């Protein structure tokens, strides 16, 4: 599930994608892909990038970066680590926003 990257993309953009993929490749949770276990968040980020490019082949770099890092290292802060209430959910989302802003 490797997304096609346009030849005109900048080295900085490529480095960001590589960084996000490297981070997500550390996910201890896995999904089977073609009979082989793969890090779940890596697979998800690549799938989401593919989906964005299917919907908008000329998507901006910003949109492609956002898709690639939407769940960046999500396993570090699982939903189950917060109360299963609406306030717990909102607290979890707030912490994720901060975490993702710092991590990306």
PDB file of C-alpha atoms in Angstrom:
ATOM      1  CA  UNK A   1       0.000   0.000   0.000  1.00  0.00           C
ATOM      2  CA  UNK A   2       2.657   2.514  -0.836  1.00  0.00           C
ATOM      3  CA  UNK A   3       1.164   5.744  -2.084  1.00  0.00           C
ATOM      4  CA  UNK A   4       2.510   7.143  -5.307  1.00  0.00           C
ATOM      5  CA  UNK A   5       4.612  10.204  -4.645  1.00  0.00           C
ATOM      6  CA  UNK A   6       4.841  12.776  -7.388  1.00  0.00           C
ATOM      7  CA  UNK A   7       8.295  13.396  -8.813  1.00  0.00           C
ATOM      8  CA  UNK A   8       7.977  17.142  -8.184  1.00  0.00           C
ATOM      9  CA  UNK A   9       7.681  16.709  -4.403  1.00  0.00           C
ATOM     10  CA  UNK A  10      10.288  18.449  -2.319  1.00  0.00           C
ATOM     11  CA  UNK A  11      12.975  16.693  -0.302  1.00  0.00           C
ATOM     12  CA  UNK A  12      11.452  18.208   2.839  1.00  0.00           C
ATOM     13  CA  UNK A  13       8.067  16.672   2.035  1.00  0.00           C
ATOM     14  CA  UNK A  14       9.677  13.286   1.395  1.00  0.00           C
ATOM     15  CA  UNK A  15      11.596  13.537   4.662  1.00  0.00           C
ATOM     16  CA  UNK A  16       8.358  14.264   6.548  1.00  0.00           C
ATOM     17  CA  UNK A  17       6.638  11.220   5.019  1.00  0.00           C
ATOM     18  CA  UNK A  18       9.635   9.061   5.894  1.00  0.00           C
ATOM     19  CA  UNK A  19       9.612  10.389   9.458  1.00  0.00           C
ATOM     20  CA  UNK A  20       5.892   9.655   9.879  1.00  0.00           C
ATOM     21  CA  UNK A  21       6.312   6.160   8.415  1.00  0.00           C
ATOM     22  CA  UNK A  22       9.296   5.471  10.660  1.00  0.00           C
ATOM     23  CA  UNK A  23       7.333   6.550  13.741  1.00  0.00           C
ATOM     24  CA  UNK A  24       4.263   4.517  12.774  1.00  0.00           C
ATOM     25  CA  UNK A  25       6.368   1.456  11.952  1.00  0.00           C
ATOM     26  CA  UNK A  26       6.998   1.187  15.714  1.00  0.00           C
ATOM     27  CA  UNK A  27       3.349   0.343  16.409  1.00  0.00           C
ATOM     28  CA  UNK A  28       3.316  -2.902  18.421  1.00  0.00           C
ATOM     29  CA  UNK A  29      -0.192  -3.660  17.098  1.00  0.00           C
ATOM     30  CA  UNK A  30      -0.317  -5.375  13.743  1.00  0.00           C
ATOM     31  CA  UNK A  31      -2.620  -6.210  10.858  1.00  0.00           C
ATOM     32  CA  UNK A  32      -2.090  -9.001   8.372  1.00  0.00           C
ATOM     33  CA  UNK A  33      -1.298  -7.732   4.879  1.00  0.00           C
ATOM     34  CA  UNK A  34      -0.697 -10.330   2.182  1.00  0.00           C
ATOM     35  CA  UNK A  35      -0.069 -12.913   4.901  1.00  0.00           C
ATOM     36  CA  UNK A  36       2.482 -10.791   6.741  1.00  0.00           C
ATOM     37  CA  UNK A  37       1.967  -8.819   9.970  1.00  0.00           C
ATOM     38  CA  UNK A  38       2.442  -5.080   9.472  1.00  0.00           C
ATOM     39  CA  UNK A  39       2.303  -2.226  12.017  1.00  0.00           C
ATOM     40  CA  UNK A  40      -1.340  -1.132  12.226  1.00  0.00           C
ATOM     41  CA  UNK A  41      -0.769   2.641  12.210  1.00  0.00           C
ATOM     42  CA  UNK A  42       1.676   2.383   9.315  1.00  0.00           C
ATOM     43  CA  UNK A  43      -0.929   0.513   7.264  1.00  0.00           C
ATOM     44  CA  UNK A  44      -3.641   2.990   8.251  1.00  0.00           C
ATOM     45  CA  UNK A  45      -1.543   6.035   7.352  1.00  0.00           C
ATOM     46  CA  UNK A  46      -0.643   4.592   3.957  1.00  0.00           C
ATOM     47  CA  UNK A  47      -4.271   3.613   3.314  1.00  0.00           C
ATOM     48  CA  UNK A  48      -5.472   7.119   4.223  1.00  0.00           C
ATOM     49  CA  UNK A  49      -2.871   8.707   1.950  1.00  0.00           C
ATOM     50  CA  UNK A  50      -4.018   6.436  -0.894  1.00  0.00           C
ATOM     51  CA  UNK A  51      -7.650   7.375  -0.208  1.00  0.00           C
ATOM     52  CA  UNK A  52      -6.906  11.117  -0.237  1.00  0.00           C
ATOM     53  CA  UNK A  53      -5.074  10.752  -3.552  1.00  0.00           C
ATOM     54  CA  UNK A  54      -7.976   8.738  -4.978  1.00  0.00           C
ATOM     55  CA  UNK A  55     -10.423  11.494  -4.024  1.00  0.00           C
ATOM     56  CA  UNK A  56      -8.113  14.378  -4.900  1.00  0.00           C
ATOM     57  CA  UNK A  57      -5.173  13.331  -7.107  1.00  0.00           C
ATOM     58  CA  UNK A  58      -3.787  16.872  -6.951  1.00  0.00           C
ATOM     59  CA  UNK A  59      -4.112  17.150  -3.166  1.00  0.00           C
ATOM     60  CA  UNK A  60      -1.829  19.714  -1.601  1.00  0.00           C
ATOM     61  CA  UNK A  61       1.259  18.712   0.335  1.00  0.00           C
ATOM     62  CA  UNK A  62      -0.441  19.959   3.505  1.00  0.00           C
ATOM     63  CA  UNK A  63      -3.426  17.653   2.981  1.00  0.00           C
ATOM     64  CA  UNK A  64      -1.197  14.671   2.169  1.00  0.00           C
ATOM     65  CA  UNK A  65       0.933  15.335   5.259  1.00  0.00           C
ATOM     66  CA  UNK A  66      -2.189  15.633   7.423  1.00  0.00           C
ATOM     67  CA  UNK A  67      -3.471  12.318   6.097  1.00  0.00           C
ATOM     68  CA  UNK A  68      -0.152  10.595   6.686  1.00  0.00           C
ATOM     69  CA  UNK A  69       0.167  11.728  10.305  1.00  0.00           C
ATOM     70  CA  UNK A  70      -3.490  11.736  11.391  1.00  0.00           C
ATOM     71  CA  UNK A  71      -2.971   8.801  13.786  1.00  0.00           C
ATOM     72  CA  UNK A  72       0.743   9.320  14.387  1.00  0.00           C
ATOM     73  CA  UNK A  73       1.828   6.989  17.214  1.00  0.00           C
ATOM     74  CA  UNK A  74      -1.798   6.640  18.330  1.00  0.00           C
ATOM     75  CA  UNK A  75      -0.996   3.469  20.303  1.00  0.00           C
ATOM     76  CA  UNK A  76       0.989   5.555  22.810  1.00  0.00           C
ATOM     77  CA  UNK A  77      -2.224   7.145  24.094  1.00  0.00           C
ATOM     78  CA  UNK A  78      -5.020   4.579  23.708  1.00  0.00           C
ATOM     79  CA  UNK A  79      -8.636   5.565  24.237  1.00  0.00           C
ATOM     80  CA  UNK A  80      -8.834   2.904  26.956  1.00  0.00           C
ATOM     81  CA  UNK A  81      -6.445   4.922  29.139  1.00  0.00           C
ATOM     82  CA  UNK A  82      -9.190   7.505  29.757  1.00  0.00           C
ATOM     83  CA  UNK A  83     -12.634   7.115  31.342  1.00  0.00           C
ATOM     84  CA  UNK A  84     -15.235   5.717  28.930  1.00  0.00           C
ATOM     85  CA  UNK A  85     -17.423   8.773  29.326  1.00  0.00           C
ATOM     86  CA  UNK A  86     -17.993  11.823  27.165  1.00  0.00           C
ATOM     87  CA  UNK A  87     -15.706  13.954  29.383  1.00  0.00           C
ATOM     88  CA  UNK A  88     -13.097  11.164  29.230  1.00  0.00           C
ATOM     89  CA  UNK A  89     -13.372  11.086  25.442  1.00  0.00           C
ATOM     90  CA  UNK A  90     -13.020  14.854  25.189  1.00  0.00           C
ATOM     91  CA  UNK A  91     -10.003  14.798  27.507  1.00  0.00           C
ATOM     92  CA  UNK A  92      -8.409  12.042  25.386  1.00  0.00           C
ATOM     93  CA  UNK A  93      -9.021  14.011  22.160  1.00  0.00           C
ATOM     94  CA  UNK A  94      -7.580  17.175  23.729  1.00  0.00           C
ATOM     95  CA  UNK A  95      -4.412  15.330  24.804  1.00  0.00           C
ATOM     96  CA  UNK A  96      -4.125  13.709  21.361  1.00  0.00           C
ATOM     97  CA  UNK A  97      -4.299  17.103  19.659  1.00  0.00           C
ATOM     98  CA  UNK A  98      -1.423  18.337  21.797  1.00  0.00           C
ATOM     99  CA  UNK A  99       0.548  15.116  21.332  1.00  0.00           C
ATOM    100  CA  UNK A 100       0.089  15.065  17.555  1.00  0.00           C
ATOM    101  CA  UNK A 101       1.006  18.738  17.230  1.00  0.00           C
ATOM    102  CA  UNK A 102       4.252  18.149  19.127  1.00  0.00           C
ATOM    103  CA  UNK A 103       5.060  14.809  17.474  1.00  0.00           C
ATOM    104  CA  UNK A 104       4.450  15.864  13.885  1.00  0.00           C
TER     105      UNK A 104
END
